């Protein structure tokens, strides 16, 4: 019989992010389907208090690990904390959200526990034991697999399961401690920085992804470039629509090549094979060719539309639902006008 | 200023412009015509290599090792271009570079190759690799190599490493919502899974290529053959889902009409 542990961490402010609540749903559903109990372990600042938020989740028991040394993300201490909880429950299967914190630390914890890990998991099936689904070759093929080794640590991607509806209930919580060797404190956190230096443009929870491509930097029909104008159009659209900003590789790379650039764009905005694979309901691409290494990053964008002056661009090859053959400068100018008149800011 | 021993782990992956087709195998799946596919150096590992070169340039006396596990013949082809980018000593291991192998096994091979580097000085070691591969795309191997080498500090998704005046190392790691987590580590050894970093791809330098190849060819000749698979893993299905959409192409249409459609769609 499997012993299933849901392993969460709090945010630095003691809250639980949506992705953790999604992992909770997946752990609960998996446990029910395989007829096992599930246990809940939480690491981080305010971990004990956070159990109250999800006290209704039906976990068989709760354990936490908190304290100054575990309050901010750090490989060594997060690894030690996760290992302590895995051992505490003698877990055979561990489900955890694929956050940056756990993606960094859980491979090490799994190694120390003598287990195996799968990251970026996009589905769990339970016919004849647990099977997981994950993508290989950067979203180019989907595999279903199972493992014999235990503990088996499974990191679930966001947006796969519904977030658990929190109902505050007080529960009994055990406090667990972890090994803390002096060398685990060699690294010190200095806090967070916005990658773009200014306003936050990457919004994982936004319904819309707006992608800008290198076309915005190219000479237009009047023989001139209009980069500043493009920047204003993009900024205005983001403000009005609340969309998350994505980019092609060519556009973000223009900065390191010394060209006049769109200042709000960084490498973190890049979508694609060597960029991110964000999850949004809708995606609008403008001035981007839609080449395969870029479109790979659109795997989890459900509805897609593109604006390009070239009717034979990559998007036309079955990569978008609608391709508008038009000048993105004109379209975005009018789109902003219309949106502003009708709804104002999102 | 410090002199570092920078070990970069990186191997080959199929060129991203290639269409890939999976084949089921007795133990693990593979790719159709896998040995014929054109390959490139795994992109994030390539960034790690460029960052290593930049650090080595700024810190005299530093040395770069590139540890690559892949089919020997294909590694040789790949090295013809990689060797023109930066100077390094190759440590080649002849074995599968498939995405369907298990990081647990791959990390064992890589760690043992690293341990065999003569005069490896852990107090100078920067262990570099990509934040995840373009094959398995797991982001796990570097942590496992670090564990096997007893390195207790690991950073994932790094875009910047700053060597401070006092020798401390400051890392900027990508975290959620376009932010960096900034952390400082007191000293090497550290392990780093690089993201894109901050450097452009170095131009080809044929002279450097020729110099590098003098070491690369013997390294390939003495490459140890290893078997890496995915023990304990049963792949029940590998599929290439249909990616084609029924694209409606709207042309010769007034901008107003397009905008009206877009607004309705975006707001629905
Ligand atoms: C190893 C590797 C990894 C890669 N990874 C990625 C990745 O992660 N992400 C990524 O994006 N790319 C990636 N690429 C690069 C990719 O192959 C393309 O080169 C890149 O996506 C092109 O960017 P683009 O479409 O913005 O630019 P371009 O190809 O220059 O296209 C610009 C487009 O803008 C259009 N345009 C110009 N003006 C207008 C206008 N006024 N209105 C409307 N349309 C206009 C043009 O018709 C054109 O289609 C990778 C390549 C390699 C080799």
XYZ file of N, CA, C and O in Angstrom, chain A residues 95-234:
560
model
N 3.746 13.988 -3.559
C 3.248 14.915 -4.580
C 3.542 16.333 -4.101
O 3.316 16.659 -2.929
N 4.074 17.159 -4.995
C 4.443 18.522 -4.621
C 4.241 19.435 -5.821
O 4.315 18.974 -6.961
N 3.981 20.718 -5.574
C 3.842 21.632 -6.714
C 5.199 21.905 -7.361
O 6.209 21.994 -6.655
N 5.216 22.056 -8.670
C 6.465 22.311 -9.395
C 6.819 23.805 -9.332
O 6.905 24.492 -10.338
N 7.020 24.293 -8.125
C 7.398 25.703 -7.956
C 8.912 25.824 -8.130
O 9.620 24.821 -8.107
N 9.410 27.048 -8.249
C 10.864 27.197 -8.388
C 11.568 26.668 -7.134
O 12.647 26.091 -7.212
N 10.943 26.840 -5.983
C 11.575 26.423 -4.722
C 11.712 24.900 -4.651
O 12.766 24.373 -4.316
N 10.629 24.220 -4.991
C 10.708 22.752 -4.928
C 11.497 22.175 -6.106
O 12.169 21.163 -5.976
N 11.423 22.839 -7.272
C 12.184 22.340 -8.428
C 13.680 22.396 -8.128
O 14.449 21.561 -8.585
N 14.085 23.387 -7.349
C 15.494 23.505 -6.979
C 15.881 22.415 -5.974
O 16.896 21.739 -6.139
N 15.055 22.263 -4.936
C 15.501 21.469 -3.779
C 15.083 20.000 -3.792
O 15.798 19.157 -3.254
N 13.926 19.670 -4.371
C 13.442 18.298 -4.212
C 14.274 17.235 -4.938
O 14.349 16.099 -4.454
N 14.933 17.556 -6.066
C 15.805 16.517 -6.626
C 16.871 16.068 -5.616
O 17.134 14.866 -5.476
N 17.443 17.002 -4.888
C 18.461 16.661 -3.882
C 17.869 15.870 -2.728
O 18.464 14.897 -2.247
N 16.682 16.283 -2.281
C 16.023 15.569 -1.171
C 15.695 14.143 -1.596
O 15.864 13.190 -0.828
N 15.235 13.994 -2.840
C 14.882 12.665 -3.348
C 16.122 11.777 -3.396
O 16.073 10.600 -3.017
N 17.208 12.345 -3.832
C 18.463 11.581 -3.900
C 18.841 11.085 -2.504
O 19.167 9.911 -2.326
N 18.755 11.989 -1.546
C 19.125 11.606 -0.170
C 18.172 10.557 0.394
O 18.554 9.751 1.236
N 16.930 10.586 -0.078
C 15.942 9.608 0.410
C 16.057 8.289 -0.353
O 15.324 7.345 -0.069
N 16.946 8.257 -1.335
C 17.130 7.024 -2.115
C 16.030 6.783 -3.133
O 15.833 5.657 -3.584
N 15.312 7.846 -3.497
C 14.186 7.674 -4.424
C 14.471 8.204 -5.807
O 15.622 8.380 -6.203
N 13.400 8.436 -6.542
C 13.485 8.979 -7.899
C 12.462 10.101 -8.010
O 11.435 10.093 -7.320
N 12.725 11.003 -8.950
C 11.844 12.170 -9.065
C 11.424 12.399 -10.509
O 12.203 12.160 -11.436
N 10.194 12.844 -10.692
C 9.732 13.339 -11.993
C 9.229 14.753 -11.810
O 8.416 15.021 -10.918
N 9.710 15.641 -12.673
C 9.307 17.044 -12.592
C 8.377 17.364 -13.753
O 8.244 16.586 -14.687
N 7.759 18.557 -13.697
C 6.898 19.050 -14.781
C 5.853 18.024 -15.188
O 5.628 17.782 -16.374
N 5.238 17.407 -14.195
C 4.246 16.369 -14.473
C 2.918 17.042 -14.821
O 2.476 17.970 -14.144
N 2.295 16.573 -15.900
C 1.066 17.233 -16.370
C -0.170 16.342 -16.241
O -1.238 16.718 -16.693
N -0.017 15.171 -15.642
C -1.196 14.336 -15.429
C -0.841 13.127 -14.590
O 0.295 12.654 -14.621
N -1.824 12.659 -13.806
C -1.624 11.429 -13.029
C -2.787 10.499 -13.334
O -3.954 10.897 -13.247
N -2.478 9.268 -13.718
C -3.524 8.264 -13.928
C -3.313 7.171 -12.893
O -2.222 7.045 -12.320
N -4.356 6.397 -12.647
C -4.234 5.415 -11.571
C -4.700 4.013 -11.978
O -5.019 3.203 -11.124
N -4.718 3.717 -13.274
C -5.117 2.357 -13.658
C -3.952 1.428 -13.354
O -2.885 1.591 -13.942
N -4.194 0.490 -12.465
C -3.153 -0.487 -12.111
C -1.939 0.175 -11.500
O -0.813 -0.076 -11.935
N -2.135 1.069 -10.558
C -1.007 1.769 -9.910
C -0.848 3.155 -10.500
O -1.518 3.507 -11.474
N 0.051 3.914 -9.894
C 0.201 5.313 -10.328
C 0.994 5.390 -11.629
O 2.018 4.743 -11.789
N 0.480 6.183 -12.546
C 1.199 6.488 -13.783
C 1.179 8.002 -13.946
O 0.177 8.643 -13.627
N 2.268 8.542 -14.443
C 2.283 9.993 -14.645
C 2.475 10.306 -16.132
O 2.944 9.469 -16.893
N 2.095 11.534 -16.470
C 2.344 12.019 -17.834
C 3.274 13.201 -17.758
O 3.114 14.057 -16.888
N 4.264 13.222 -18.609
C 5.100 14.413 -18.744
C 5.620 14.517 -20.175
O 5.635 13.544 -20.908
N 6.031 15.757 -20.537
C 6.492 16.031 -21.895
C 7.986 15.814 -22.008
O 8.718 16.064 -21.046
N 8.422 15.385 -23.169
C 9.849 15.239 -23.461
C 10.190 16.112 -24.659
O 9.323 16.485 -25.434
N 11.467 16.371 -24.824
C 11.959 17.163 -25.952
C 11.196 18.487 -26.074
O 10.695 18.824 -27.132
N 11.108 19.164 -24.963
C 10.464 20.483 -24.903
C 9.116 20.495 -25.616
O 8.966 21.087 -26.694
N 8.177 19.811 -24.978
C 6.776 19.841 -25.446
C 6.572 19.205 -26.811
O 5.608 19.496 -27.494
N 7.499 18.355 -27.254
C 7.306 17.759 -28.566
C 6.733 16.347 -28.494
O 6.243 15.836 -29.487
N 6.836 15.674 -27.345
C 6.146 14.389 -27.205
C 5.758 14.139 -25.758
O 6.423 14.600 -24.832
N 4.660 13.443 -25.615
C 4.075 13.240 -24.300
C 4.207 11.769 -23.919
O 3.785 10.890 -24.679
N 4.780 11.497 -22.752
C 4.974 10.101 -22.327
C 4.153 9.801 -21.084
O 3.914 10.678 -20.244
N 3.716 8.569 -20.996
C 3.044 8.074 -19.798
C 3.969 7.014 -19.205
O 4.433 6.129 -19.925
N 4.248 7.124 -17.923
C 5.214 6.193 -17.331
C 4.914 5.896 -15.871
O 4.203 6.640 -15.201
N 5.487 4.792 -15.411
C 5.402 4.457 -13.991
C 6.803 4.062 -13.521
O 7.697 3.856 -14.346
N 6.974 3.991 -12.225
C 8.288 3.654 -11.669
C 8.158 2.619 -10.564
O 7.141 2.605 -9.856
N 9.194 1.836 -10.420
C 9.176 0.859 -9.326
C 9.840 1.424 -8.072
O 9.507 1.039 -6.962
N 10.802 2.341 -8.238
C 11.545 2.812 -7.065
C 10.674 3.694 -6.169
O 9.820 4.431 -6.656
N 10.950 3.643 -4.893
C 10.281 4.489 -3.925
C 11.328 5.082 -2.974
O 12.320 4.425 -2.731
N 11.128 6.263 -2.398
C 9.983 7.119 -2.658
C 10.038 7.711 -4.064
O 11.101 8.008 -4.589
N 8.856 7.894 -4.610
C 8.703 8.487 -5.934
C 8.154 9.902 -5.724
O 7.058 10.062 -5.195
N 8.935 10.883 -6.109
C 8.546 12.279 -5.898
C 8.026 12.847 -7.219
O 8.692 12.739 -8.253
N 6.836 13.417 -7.168
C 6.152 13.870 -8.389
C 5.857 15.370 -8.264
O 5.103 15.783 -7.380
N 6.465 16.158 -9.118
C 6.227 17.609 -9.090
C 5.200 17.973 -10.156
O 5.445 17.785 -11.351
N 4.079 18.510 -9.692
C 2.945 18.782 -10.581
C 3.010 20.207 -11.129
O 3.173 21.166 -10.370
N 2.842 20.322 -12.429
C 2.793 21.636 -13.089
C 1.547 22.401 -12.645
O 0.559 21.791 -12.228
N 1.576 23.700 -12.828
C 0.399 24.497 -12.468
C -0.657 24.386 -13.568
O -0.344 24.037 -14.708
N -1.883 24.658 -13.198
C -2.974 24.717 -14.177
C -3.507 23.360 -14.597
O -4.291 23.280 -15.539
N -3.116 22.282 -13.939
C -3.576 20.951 -14.337
C -4.797 20.552 -13.504
O -5.774 20.025 -14.019
N -4.724 20.803 -12.212
C -5.830 20.431 -11.321
C -6.526 21.698 -10.824
O -5.926 22.772 -10.795
N -7.778 21.522 -10.411
C -8.503 22.668 -9.840
C -7.935 22.986 -8.467
O -7.544 22.078 -7.734
N -7.880 24.256 -8.133
C -7.363 24.618 -6.806
C -8.360 24.169 -5.740
O -9.574 24.300 -5.926
N -7.862 23.652 -4.639
C -8.696 23.218 -3.517
C -9.384 24.435 -2.885
O -8.770 25.480 -2.693
N -10.665 24.275 -2.594
C -11.390 25.385 -1.951
C -11.055 25.368 -0.468
O -11.428 24.431 0.241
N -10.400 26.422 -0.047
C -9.962 26.445 1.351
C -11.139 26.658 2.295
O -11.991 27.503 2.052
N -11.160 25.905 3.388
C -12.087 26.185 4.479
C -11.262 26.077 5.750
O -10.640 25.048 6.003
N -11.233 27.152 6.526
C -10.378 27.151 7.716
C -10.905 26.199 8.777
O -12.057 26.292 9.191
N -10.068 25.286 9.175
C -10.393 24.357 10.260
C -9.105 24.151 11.040
O -8.053 23.949 10.435
N -9.219 24.203 12.362
C -8.004 23.961 13.157
C -7.711 22.475 13.212
O -8.630 21.663 13.355
N -6.450 22.134 13.071
C -6.086 20.719 13.081
C -4.895 20.499 14.010
O -4.204 21.447 14.366
N -4.692 19.255 14.387
C -3.503 18.924 15.180
C -2.304 18.872 14.264
O -2.362 18.239 13.209
N -1.252 19.542 14.654
C -0.072 19.613 13.786
C 1.166 19.182 14.566
O 1.394 19.627 15.686
N 1.916 18.311 13.967
C 3.172 17.904 14.587
C 4.292 18.789 14.065
O 4.320 19.088 12.867
N 5.217 19.177 14.930
C 6.347 19.962 14.443
C 7.556 19.050 14.303
O 7.922 18.342 15.235
N 8.134 19.070 13.129
C 9.255 18.185 12.819
C 10.512 19.041 12.731
O 10.440 20.211 12.355
N 11.646 18.483 13.080
C 12.878 19.267 12.900
C 13.772 18.581 11.870
O 13.633 17.394 11.608
N 14.662 19.375 11.293
C 15.530 18.842 10.238
C 16.984 19.061 10.630
O 17.298 19.949 11.424
N 17.818 18.254 10.046
C 19.244 18.392 10.303
C 19.719 19.747 9.758
O 19.345 20.135 8.656
N 20.510 20.438 10.546
C 20.989 21.750 10.119
C 22.500 21.818 10.351
O 22.953 22.177 11.424
N 23.264 21.432 9.332
C 24.720 21.449 9.480
C 25.244 22.849 9.167
O 24.614 23.564 8.382
N 26.404 23.222 9.718
C 26.919 24.586 9.467
C 27.046 24.892 7.977
O 26.746 25.996 7.533
N 27.459 23.905 7.168
C 27.662 24.201 5.733
C 26.346 24.495 5.007
O 26.358 24.978 3.877
N 25.240 24.203 5.666
C 23.956 24.495 5.012
C 23.642 25.989 5.029
O 22.692 26.438 4.407
N 24.439 26.743 5.802
C 24.164 28.181 5.880
C 25.188 29.002 5.110
O 25.323 30.200 5.349
N 25.911 28.348 4.220
C 26.895 29.094 3.422
C 26.215 30.092 2.487
O 26.788 31.074 2.083
N 24.988 29.786 2.117
C 24.257 30.680 1.213
C 23.262 31.519 2.006
O 22.556 31.007 2.864
N 23.244 32.803 1.673
C 22.360 33.734 2.368
C 21.448 34.410 1.361
O 21.927 34.845 0.307
N 20.175 34.512 1.678
C 19.254 35.160 0.743
C 19.359 36.672 0.862
O 19.459 37.218 1.956
N 19.324 37.342 -0.284
C 19.390 38.813 -0.282
C 18.077 39.408 -0.770
O 18.021 40.589 -1.110
N 17.064 38.591 -0.921
C 15.757 39.104 -1.340
C 15.500 38.950 -2.825
O 16.180 38.194 -3.515
N 14.521 39.702 -3.306
C 14.063 39.551 -4.687
C 14.301 40.825 -5.488
O 14.370 41.907 -4.939
N 14.384 40.626 -6.815
C 14.561 41.753 -7.733
C 13.633 41.530 -8.913
O 13.491 40.390 -9.351
N 13.067 42.596 -9.423
C 12.284 42.478 -10.650
C 13.229 42.352 -11.828
O 14.126 43.166 -11.973
N 13.014 41.364 -12.684
C 13.954 41.173 -13.791
C 13.959 42.371 -14.734
O 14.987 42.768 -15.248
N 12.797 42.954 -14.949
C 12.735 44.054 -15.907
C 13.139 45.375 -15.265
O 13.156 46.396 -15.931
N 13.447 45.345 -13.993
C 13.868 46.566 -13.328
C 12.692 47.463 -12.995
O 12.650 48.108 -11.979
N 11.690 47.487 -13.827
C 10.548 48.369 -13.588
C 9.307 47.572 -13.250
O 9.299 46.760 -12.333
N 8.278 47.796 -14.070
C 6.983 47.172 -13.794
C 7.002 45.671 -14.077
O 7.728 45.214 -14.956
N 6.203 44.948 -13.322
C 6.119 43.507 -13.514
C 5.278 43.193 -14.759
O 4.113 43.565 -14.826
N 5.879 42.531 -15.748
C 5.124 42.259 -16.975
C 4.723 40.794 -17.103
O 3.937 40.443 -17.964
N 5.307 39.930 -16.271
C 4.983 38.501 -16.380
C 3.938 38.164 -15.329
O 4.179 38.296 -14.131
N 2.772 37.758 -15.792
C 1.648 37.531 -14.873
C 1.069 36.145 -15.123
O 0.169 35.984 -15.955
N 1.570 35.139 -14.420
C 1.154 33.762 -14.699
C -0.353 33.545 -14.584
O -0.889 32.663 -15.246
N -1.045 34.341 -13.758
C -2.477 34.106 -13.577
C -3.356 34.889 -14.545
O -4.579 34.775 -14.505
N -2.764 35.692 -15.427
C -3.573 36.498 -16.361
C -4.240 35.584 -17.393
O -3.648 34.594 -17.817
N -5.469 35.900 -17.799
C -6.110 35.050 -18.815
C -5.473 35.190 -20.200
O -5.564 34.286 -21.014
N -4.834 36.334 -20.458
C -4.299 36.584 -21.807
C -2.767 36.667 -21.792
O -2.174 37.329 -20.935
N -2.160 36.009 -22.790
C -0.729 36.195 -23.051
C -0.616 37.057 -24.299
O -1.209 36.739 -25.337
N 0.139 38.142 -24.206
C 0.365 38.985 -25.377
C 1.830 38.834 -25.776
O 2.726 39.108 -24.980
N 2.055 38.373 -26.998
C 3.439 38.143 -27.432
C 3.854 39.154 -28.501
O 3.121 39.399 -29.461
N 5.020 39.735 -28.288
C 5.586 40.649 -29.283
C 6.801 39.990 -29.917
O 7.581 39.323 -29.234
N 6.946 40.177 -31.210
C 8.085 39.587 -31.928
C 8.989 40.650 -32.515
O 8.748 41.862 -32.385
N 10.027 40.178 -33.185
C 11.068 41.068 -33.694
C 10.580 41.998 -34.801
O 11.258 42.969 -35.143
N 9.397 41.702 -35.361
C 8.839 42.578 -36.390
C 8.714 44.019 -35.915
O 8.833 44.961 -36.713
N 8.508 44.205 -34.607
C 8.365 45.557 -34.061
C 9.647 46.382 -34.219
O 9.626 47.591 -34.092
N 10.762 45.701 -34.424
C 12.029 46.427 -34.538
C 12.424 46.638 -35.995
O 13.437 47.268 -36.282
N 11.657 46.038 -36.897
C 12.066 46.078 -38.309
C 11.584 47.355 -38.990
O 10.628 47.994 -38.530
N 12.227 47.664 -40.108
C 11.790 48.810 -40.907
C 10.377 48.537 -41.391
O 10.091 47.438 -41.881
N 9.521 49.522 -41.270
C 8.129 49.345 -41.677
C 7.914 49.917 -43.085
O 8.866 50.326 -43.735
N 6.644 49.984 -43.530
C 6.373 50.337 -44.925
C 6.923 51.717 -45.307
O 7.203 51.978 -46.481
N 7.145 52.594 -44.313
C 7.714 53.909 -44.632
C 9.240 53.885 -44.659
O 9.890 54.926 -44.736
N 9.828 52.694 -44.529
C 11.278 52.561 -44.603
C 11.989 52.892 -43.298
O 13.213 52.919 -43.243
N 11.226 53.132 -42.226
C 11.856 53.503 -40.944
C 11.445 52.516 -39.845
O 10.420 51.839 -39.978
N 12.240 52.489 -38.768
C 11.829 51.693 -37.608
C 11.001 52.580 -36.674
O 11.131 53.813 -36.689
N 10.169 51.919 -35.857
C 9.292 52.667 -34.940
C 9.293 51.975 -33.581
O 8.240 51.593 -33.067
N 10.484 51.819 -33.023
C 10.600 50.998 -31.816
C 9.926 51.663 -30.610
O 9.213 51.015 -29.837
N 10.136 52.953 -30.454
C 9.540 53.650 -29.299
C 8.013 53.612 -29.380
O 7.322 53.420 -28.382
N 7.524 53.786 -30.610
C 6.063 53.741 -30.813
C 5.537 52.343 -30.431
O 4.504 52.219 -29.766
N 6.301 51.324 -30.838
C 5.909 49.942 -30.506
C 5.859 49.773 -28.999
O 4.904 49.204 -28.448
N 6.868 50.299 -28.328
C 6.912 50.155 -26.863
C 5.673 50.793 -26.221
O 5.059 50.221 -25.323
N 5.318 51.969 -26.710
C 4.147 52.650 -26.135
C 2.879 51.844 -26.384
O 2.024 51.703 -25.505
N 2.748 51.298 -27.613
C 1.557 50.497 -27.941
C 1.463 49.272 -27.039
O 0.393 48.937 -26.528
N 2.601 48.621 -26.843
C 2.614 47.398 -26.028
C 2.272 47.728 -24.578
O 1.431 47.089 -23.952
